[in-house]
Amino acid sequence: MANIIDGKAVSARVKEEIAKETAAVKAKYGINIGLAVVIVGDDPASRIYVNNKKKACETVGFTSYEYALSAETTQEELLQLIDKLNKDDNVNGILVQLPLPKHLDEKAVINSISPEKDVDAFHPVNVGKIMIGEYSFLPCTPAGIMELITSTGVEIKGKECVVVGRSNIVGKPMSMLLLHQSGTVTICHSKTQDLAQHCRKADILVVAVGVPKLVSGDMIKEGAVVIDVGMNRLENGKLCGDVDFDSAKEKASFITPVPGGVGPMTIAMLMKNTLTAAKIKHGIE
Ligand code: NDP
């Protein structure tokens, strides 16, 4: 029977550390730390995420600046706002809540954010830095997962690590971080033949697919660490992961629940990146 990895508790600890460091930095250097959150349109899920990010800013002692733009905002207007935020000394981090309405070019918007303020770490400059292991920011979800794995005390070095999913925001950077920690990494995706066989090799299994209960207990090696990134909303309104928790917990040594596993970590790591951005700007070690 697996130990349940408590993402809420780890996230609270990370936010507490950030709050302490923020208070110390503010007191010593007399600076303010600011995160600008841009939301376009009125997608209810995006609204919840943005509110949670603002709340987290308050918790750790940052100033949050919200820019709620109408769904009709043009590309030009959005790029102008980002340009203004890039130049604004009060703003250390810029987050554009995705997805954007269809008429906007997401890639161009991400590329317009100054890499120094790109606290989501989606800008190609930051993606490239992750590849060569010389990064300032890590994308929030994979960074949060690394914290969760660390919290188990299980060492990554030399372990068989299998990542299911190869998206730019989760699967690919996740694989890179495990590789940087000297894991032996396999990346699986929708064209992988015999997914179960790959999963069964994993000492550390990270599943980021978006298919409810794709990975079941019989696909898991005895004693594996299982990280379920999936957040699938079922018809009954409940959230469900990509891993079948009930059967998987019988095989895993550690497993994340959904909700309460990876989810809470993402915002904590966003706060960490914003603090890092402010420290770099002010030359603080
Ligand atoms: P994407 O849809 O961008 O990527 C999904 C990946 O899964 C793709 O690489 C796809 O393969 C692969 N895949 C799809 N079906 C299968 C299958 N049957 N077998 C093997 N691989 C498959 O999703 P994201 O990475 O953005 O998100 C994944 C999940 O994580 C979602 O449920 C999302 O809601 C959740 N999520 C949770 C976050 C959190 O904070 N907890 C943050 C971000 C995401 P291919 O490339 O071949 O198409």
CSV table of C-alpha atoms and ligand atoms in Angstrom, one decimal:
chain,number,residue,atom,x,y,z
A,1,MET,CA,0.0,0.0,0.0
A,2,ALA,CA,1.5,3.3,-1.2
A,3,ASN,CA,2.3,6.4,0.8
A,4,ILE,CA,0.2,9.2,-0.4
A,5,ILE,CA,2.3,12.3,-1.5
A,6,ASP,CA,0.5,15.3,0.1
A,7,GLY,CA,0.9,18.0,-2.6
A,8,LYS,CA,-1.0,20.5,-0.4
A,9,ALA,CA,1.4,20.1,2.4
A,10,VAL,CA,4.5,20.3,0.2
A,11,SER,CA,3.1,23.3,-1.5
A,12,ALA,CA,2.3,25.1,1.8
A,13,ARG,CA,5.9,24.4,2.9
A,14,VAL,CA,7.3,25.9,-0.3
A,15,LYS,CA,5.1,28.9,-0.1
A,16,GLU,CA,6.1,29.4,3.5
A,17,GLU,CA,9.7,29.4,2.6
A,18,ILE,CA,9.1,31.9,-0.2
A,19,ALA,CA,7.1,34.2,2.2
A,20,LYS,CA,10.0,34.2,4.6
A,21,GLU,CA,12.6,34.9,1.9
A,22,THR,CA,10.4,37.6,0.4
A,23,ALA,CA,10.0,39.3,3.8
A,24,ALA,CA,13.8,39.2,4.2
A,25,VAL,CA,14.5,40.5,0.7
A,26,LYS,CA,12.0,43.3,1.1
A,27,ALA,CA,13.4,44.3,4.5
A,28,LYS,CA,17.1,44.2,3.4
A,29,TYR,CA,16.8,45.8,0.0
A,30,GLY,CA,13.6,47.8,0.3
A,31,ILE,CA,12.1,46.3,-2.9
A,32,ASN,CA,8.7,45.2,-3.8
A,33,ILE,CA,8.0,42.0,-5.8
A,34,GLY,CA,5.3,42.2,-8.4
A,35,LEU,CA,3.5,39.6,-10.6
A,36,ALA,CA,1.3,40.8,-13.5
A,37,VAL,CA,-1.4,38.3,-14.5
A,38,VAL,CA,-3.1,38.8,-17.8
A,39,ILE,CA,-6.4,37.1,-18.6
A,40,VAL,CA,-8.2,37.5,-21.9
A,41,GLY,CA,-11.9,36.6,-22.1
A,42,ASP,CA,-14.1,35.0,-19.4
A,43,ASP,CA,-13.2,31.3,-19.4
A,44,PRO,CA,-14.4,30.1,-16.0
A,45,ALA,CA,-11.5,27.7,-15.4
A,46,SER,CA,-9.0,30.4,-16.3
A,47,ARG,CA,-10.7,32.8,-13.9
A,48,ILE,CA,-10.3,30.3,-11.1
A,49,TYR,CA,-6.6,29.8,-11.9
A,50,VAL,CA,-6.1,33.6,-12.0
A,51,ASN,CA,-7.8,34.1,-8.6
A,52,ASN,CA,-5.7,31.3,-7.1
A,53,LYS,CA,-2.6,33.0,-8.4
A,54,LYS,CA,-3.6,36.3,-6.9
A,55,LYS,CA,-4.3,34.7,-3.6
A,56,ALA,CA,-0.9,33.0,-3.6
A,57,CYS,CA,0.7,36.3,-4.3
A,58,GLU,CA,-1.0,37.7,-1.2
A,59,THR,CA,0.1,34.7,0.9
A,60,VAL,CA,3.8,35.1,0.0
A,61,GLY,CA,3.9,38.9,0.1
A,62,PHE,CA,4.0,39.9,-3.6
A,63,THR,CA,1.9,42.6,-5.2
A,64,SER,CA,-0.3,41.2,-8.0
A,65,TYR,CA,-1.4,43.3,-10.9
A,66,GLU,CA,-4.4,41.9,-12.8
A,67,TYR,CA,-5.2,42.8,-16.4
A,68,ALA,CA,-8.6,41.4,-17.3
A,69,LEU,CA,-9.1,42.0,-21.0
A,70,SER,CA,-12.2,41.5,-23.0
A,71,ALA,CA,-12.5,38.5,-25.3
A,72,GLU,CA,-12.4,40.9,-28.3
A,73,THR,CA,-8.9,42.1,-27.4
A,74,THR,CA,-6.8,42.3,-30.6
A,75,GLN,CA,-3.3,40.8,-30.9
A,76,GLU,CA,-2.0,44.3,-31.3
A,77,GLU,CA,-3.6,45.5,-28.0
A,78,LEU,CA,-2.3,42.4,-26.1
A,79,LEU,CA,1.2,42.8,-27.5
A,80,GLN,CA,1.2,46.5,-26.5
A,81,LEU,CA,0.2,45.6,-22.9
A,82,ILE,CA,3.0,43.0,-22.7
A,83,ASP,CA,5.5,45.6,-24.0
A,84,LYS,CA,4.4,48.0,-21.3
A,85,LEU,CA,4.7,45.3,-18.6
A,86,ASN,CA,8.2,44.3,-20.0
A,87,LYS,CA,9.3,47.9,-19.3
A,88,ASP,CA,7.5,48.3,-16.0
A,89,ASP,CA,10.0,48.2,-13.1
A,90,ASN,CA,7.3,47.2,-10.6
A,91,VAL,CA,6.6,44.0,-12.5
A,92,ASN,CA,9.1,41.1,-12.0
A,93,GLY,CA,7.0,38.4,-13.6
A,94,ILE,CA,4.4,38.3,-16.4
A,95,LEU,CA,2.0,35.5,-16.7
A,96,VAL,CA,-0.5,35.3,-19.6
A,97,GLN,CA,-3.2,32.8,-18.7
A,98,LEU,CA,-3.6,30.2,-21.4
A,99,PRO,CA,-5.5,29.2,-23.4
A,100,LEU,CA,-6.1,32.5,-25.2
A,101,PRO,CA,-9.2,33.1,-27.4
A,102,LYS,CA,-8.7,31.4,-30.8
A,103,HIS,CA,-8.1,34.7,-32.8
A,104,LEU,CA,-5.0,35.4,-30.8
A,105,ASP,CA,-1.6,33.9,-31.7
A,106,GLU,CA,-0.4,32.2,-28.5
A,107,LYS,CA,3.1,31.6,-29.7
A,108,ALA,CA,3.7,35.2,-30.7
A,109,VAL,CA,2.3,36.3,-27.3
A,110,ILE,CA,4.7,34.0,-25.4
A,111,ASN,CA,7.6,35.1,-27.5
A,112,SER,CA,6.9,38.8,-26.8
A,113,ILE,CA,7.3,38.3,-23.0
A,114,SER,CA,10.8,39.4,-21.9
A,115,PRO,CA,12.6,36.1,-21.0
A,116,GLU,CA,13.7,37.7,-17.7
A,117,LYS,CA,10.0,38.1,-16.7
A,118,ASP,CA,8.8,34.8,-18.2
A,119,VAL,CA,7.9,33.1,-15.0
A,120,ASP,CA,6.0,30.3,-16.8
A,121,ALA,CA,9.3,29.5,-18.5
A,122,PHE,CA,7.6,29.0,-21.9
A,123,HIS,CA,9.7,31.5,-23.9
A,124,PRO,CA,12.0,29.7,-26.4
A,125,VAL,CA,15.1,31.3,-24.6
A,126,ASN,CA,14.1,29.7,-21.3
A,127,VAL,CA,13.1,26.4,-23.0
A,128,GLY,CA,16.6,26.3,-24.6
A,129,LYS,CA,18.3,27.1,-21.2
A,130,ILE,CA,16.5,24.1,-19.7
A,131,MET,CA,17.8,21.9,-22.4
A,132,ILE,CA,21.4,22.9,-21.6
A,133,GLY,CA,20.8,22.8,-17.9
A,134,GLU,CA,21.6,26.5,-17.3
A,135,TYR,CA,18.2,27.8,-16.4
A,136,SER,CA,16.9,30.5,-14.1
A,137,PHE,CA,13.3,29.4,-14.2
A,138,LEU,CA,11.7,26.0,-14.6
A,139,PRO,CA,8.2,25.5,-16.0
A,140,CYS,CA,6.0,25.3,-12.9
A,141,THR,CA,4.4,21.9,-13.2
A,142,PRO,CA,7.6,19.9,-13.8
A,143,ALA,CA,9.4,21.9,-11.2
A,144,GLY,CA,6.6,21.1,-8.7
A,145,ILE,CA,6.9,17.5,-9.6
A,146,MET,CA,10.6,17.5,-8.8
A,147,GLU,CA,9.8,18.9,-5.4
A,148,LEU,CA,7.3,16.1,-4.8
A,149,ILE,CA,9.7,13.4,-5.8
A,150,THR,CA,12.4,15.0,-3.6
A,151,SER,CA,9.8,15.0,-0.7
A,152,THR,CA,9.7,11.1,-0.9
A,153,GLY,CA,13.4,10.8,-0.3
A,154,VAL,CA,13.8,8.6,-3.3
A,155,GLU,CA,16.9,9.3,-5.3
A,156,ILE,CA,16.5,9.8,-9.1
A,157,LYS,CA,20.1,9.0,-10.0
A,158,GLY,CA,20.4,5.8,-12.0
A,159,LYS,CA,16.6,5.1,-11.8
A,160,GLU,CA,14.4,4.1,-14.7
A,161,CYS,CA,12.2,7.1,-15.2
A,162,VAL,CA,9.2,6.9,-17.6
A,163,VAL,CA,7.3,10.0,-18.6
A,164,VAL,CA,4.0,9.4,-20.4
A,165,GLY,CA,3.2,12.5,-22.5
A,166,ARG,CA,5.5,14.8,-24.5
A,167,SER,CA,3.8,18.2,-24.3
A,168,ASN,CA,6.0,21.3,-24.2
A,169,ILE,CA,4.6,22.4,-20.8
A,170,VAL,CA,4.8,19.1,-19.0
A,171,GLY,CA,6.2,16.0,-20.7
A,172,LYS,CA,9.3,17.3,-22.5
A,173,PRO,CA,10.6,19.6,-19.7
A,174,MET,CA,9.8,16.9,-17.1
A,175,SER,CA,12.0,14.4,-19.0
A,176,MET,CA,14.8,16.9,-19.2
A,177,LEU,CA,14.7,17.6,-15.4
A,178,LEU,CA,14.8,13.8,-14.7
A,179,LEU,CA,17.7,13.5,-17.1
A,180,HIS,CA,19.6,16.4,-15.4
A,181,GLN,CA,19.2,14.4,-12.2
A,182,SER,CA,20.8,11.4,-13.9
A,183,GLY,CA,17.7,9.3,-14.3
A,184,THR,CA,17.5,7.0,-17.3
A,185,VAL,CA,14.5,8.5,-19.1
A,186,THR,CA,12.0,7.0,-21.5
A,187,ILE,CA,9.4,9.3,-23.0
A,188,CYS,CA,6.1,7.7,-24.2
A,189,HIS,CA,3.3,9.3,-26.2
A,190,SER,CA,0.2,8.4,-28.2
A,191,LYS,CA,2.2,6.5,-30.9
A,192,THR,CA,4.1,4.4,-28.3
A,193,GLN,CA,3.7,0.7,-28.9
A,194,ASP,CA,3.0,-1.3,-25.7
A,195,LEU,CA,2.7,1.5,-23.2
A,196,ALA,CA,2.2,-1.0,-20.4
A,197,GLN,CA,5.6,-2.6,-21.0
A,198,HIS,CA,7.4,0.7,-20.8
A,199,CYS,CA,5.4,1.8,-17.6
A,200,ARG,CA,6.2,-1.5,-15.9
A,201,LYS,CA,10.0,-0.7,-16.1
A,202,ALA,CA,9.6,2.5,-14.3
A,203,ASP,CA,11.0,3.2,-10.8
A,204,ILE,CA,9.6,6.7,-11.3
A,205,LEU,CA,6.6,7.1,-13.4
A,206,VAL,CA,5.2,10.5,-14.4
A,207,VAL,CA,1.9,10.4,-16.3
A,208,ALA,CA,0.8,13.7,-18.1
A,209,VAL,CA,-1.7,12.6,-20.8
A,210,GLY,CA,-5.2,13.9,-20.2
A,211,VAL,CA,-6.9,10.5,-20.4
A,212,PRO,CA,-8.8,9.4,-17.3
A,213,LYS,CA,-7.3,6.3,-15.6
A,214,LEU,CA,-5.1,5.4,-18.6
A,215,VAL,CA,-2.5,3.8,-16.4
A,216,SER,CA,-3.7,1.0,-14.1
A,217,GLY,CA,-2.1,-0.9,-11.3
A,218,ASP,CA,-1.1,-3.8,-13.6
A,219,MET,CA,1.1,-1.4,-15.5
A,220,ILE,CA,3.1,-0.3,-12.5
A,221,LYS,CA,6.2,-1.9,-11.0
A,222,GLU,CA,6.1,-2.9,-7.4
A,223,GLY,CA,7.5,0.0,-5.3
A,224,ALA,CA,7.5,2.6,-8.0
A,225,VAL,CA,7.0,6.3,-7.3
A,226,VAL,CA,3.9,7.4,-9.3
A,227,ILE,CA,3.2,11.0,-10.2
A,228,ASP,CA,-0.2,11.6,-11.7
A,229,VAL,CA,-0.4,15.0,-13.5
A,230,GLY,CA,-3.8,14.4,-15.2
A,231,MET,CA,-6.7,16.7,-14.3
A,232,ASN,CA,-9.7,15.3,-16.1
A,233,ARG,CA,-13.1,16.7,-15.3
A,234,LEU,CA,-15.6,13.8,-15.4
A,235,GLU,CA,-19.3,14.1,-16.3
A,236,ASN,CA,-20.2,13.9,-12.7
A,237,GLY,CA,-18.1,17.0,-12.1
A,238,LYS,CA,-15.4,15.1,-10.2
A,239,LEU,CA,-11.7,15.5,-11.0
A,240,CYS,CA,-9.9,12.4,-12.1
A,241,GLY,CA,-6.2,11.7,-12.8
A,242,ASP,CA,-4.6,9.8,-15.7
A,243,VAL,CA,-3.7,7.0,-13.2
A,244,ASP,CA,-6.3,4.6,-11.8
A,245,PHE,CA,-5.5,5.5,-8.2
A,246,ASP,CA,-7.2,2.5,-6.4
A,247,SER,CA,-5.3,-0.2,-8.3
A,248,ALA,CA,-2.1,1.8,-8.6
A,249,LYS,CA,-1.8,2.5,-4.9
A,250,GLU,CA,-1.5,-1.2,-4.2
A,251,LYS,CA,1.7,-1.4,-6.3
A,252,ALA,CA,3.4,2.0,-5.8
A,253,SER,CA,5.6,3.0,-2.9
A,254,PHE,CA,4.5,6.6,-3.3
A,255,ILE,CA,1.7,8.1,-5.3
A,256,THR,CA,0.1,11.5,-5.8
A,257,PRO,CA,-3.7,11.8,-5.5
A,258,VAL,CA,-5.9,13.9,-7.8
A,259,PRO,CA,-6.8,16.4,-6.6
A,260,GLY,CA,-4.3,17.4,-3.9
A,261,GLY,CA,-1.1,16.1,-5.6
A,262,VAL,CA,0.6,17.9,-8.5
A,263,GLY,CA,-2.1,20.6,-8.8
A,264,PRO,CA,-1.2,22.6,-5.7
A,265,MET,CA,2.5,22.6,-6.6
A,266,THR,CA,2.2,24.5,-9.9
A,267,ILE,CA,1.2,27.8,-8.3
A,268,ALA,CA,3.8,27.5,-5.5
A,269,MET,CA,6.5,27.1,-8.2
A,270,LEU,CA,5.1,30.2,-10.0
A,271,MET,CA,5.7,32.2,-6.8
A,272,LYS,CA,9.2,30.7,-6.6
A,273,ASN,CA,10.0,31.8,-10.2
A,274,THR,CA,8.7,35.3,-9.5
A,275,LEU,CA,10.9,35.6,-6.5
A,276,THR,CA,13.9,34.4,-8.5
A,277,ALA,CA,13.1,36.9,-11.3
A,278,ALA,CA,13.1,39.7,-8.7
A,279,LYS,CA,16.4,38.5,-7.1
A,280,ILE,CA,18.1,38.3,-10.5
A,281,LYS,CA,16.9,41.8,-11.4
A,282,HIS,CA,18.3,43.3,-8.2
A,283,GLY,CA,21.5,41.2,-8.3
A,284,ILE,CA,20.5,39.4,-5.0
A,285,GLU,CA,22.2,36.0,-4.5
B,1,NDP,P1,-1.3,17.6,-24.0
B,1,NDP,O1,-2.7,17.3,-24.5
B,1,NDP,O2,-0.6,18.8,-24.5
B,1,NDP,O3,-0.4,16.4,-24.2
B,1,NDP,C1,-0.8,15.1,-23.9
B,1,NDP,C2,0.3,14.1,-24.2
B,1,NDP,O4,-0.2,12.8,-23.9
B,1,NDP,C3,0.7,14.1,-25.7
B,1,NDP,O5,2.1,14.0,-25.8
B,1,NDP,C4,0.1,12.8,-26.3
B,1,NDP,O6,0.8,12.2,-27.3
B,1,NDP,C5,0.0,11.9,-25.0
B,1,NDP,N1,-1.0,11.0,-25.1
B,1,NDP,C6,-2.3,11.2,-25.4
B,1,NDP,N2,-3.0,10.0,-25.4
B,1,NDP,C7,-2.1,9.0,-25.1
B,1,NDP,C8,-2.2,7.6,-24.9
B,1,NDP,N3,-3.3,7.0,-25.1
B,1,NDP,N4,-1.1,7.0,-24.6
B,1,NDP,C9,0.1,7.6,-24.4
B,1,NDP,N5,0.3,8.9,-24.6
B,1,NDP,C10,-0.9,9.6,-24.9
B,1,NDP,O7,-1.5,17.7,-22.4
B,1,NDP,P2,-0.7,18.4,-21.2
B,1,NDP,O8,0.7,17.9,-21.1
B,1,NDP,O9,-0.9,19.9,-21.3
B,1,NDP,O10,-1.5,17.9,-20.0
B,1,NDP,C11,-1.6,16.6,-19.6
B,1,NDP,C12,-2.6,16.4,-18.4
B,1,NDP,O11,-2.0,17.1,-17.3
B,1,NDP,C13,-4.0,17.0,-18.6
B,1,NDP,O12,-4.9,16.2,-18.0
B,1,NDP,C14,-3.9,18.4,-18.0
B,1,NDP,O13,-5.1,18.8,-17.6
B,1,NDP,C15,-2.9,18.0,-16.9
B,1,NDP,N6,-2.2,19.2,-16.4
B,1,NDP,C16,-2.2,19.4,-15.0
B,1,NDP,C17,-1.4,20.4,-14.5
B,1,NDP,C18,-1.4,20.6,-13.0
B,1,NDP,O14,-1.0,21.6,-12.6
B,1,NDP,N7,-1.8,19.6,-12.3
B,1,NDP,C19,-0.7,21.4,-15.3
B,1,NDP,C20,-0.7,21.0,-16.8
B,1,NDP,C21,-1.4,20.0,-17.2
B,1,NDP,P3,1.1,12.9,-28.7
B,1,NDP,O15,2.2,13.9,-28.5
B,1,NDP,O16,1.6,11.7,-29.5
B,1,NDP,O17,-0.2,13.5,-29.2
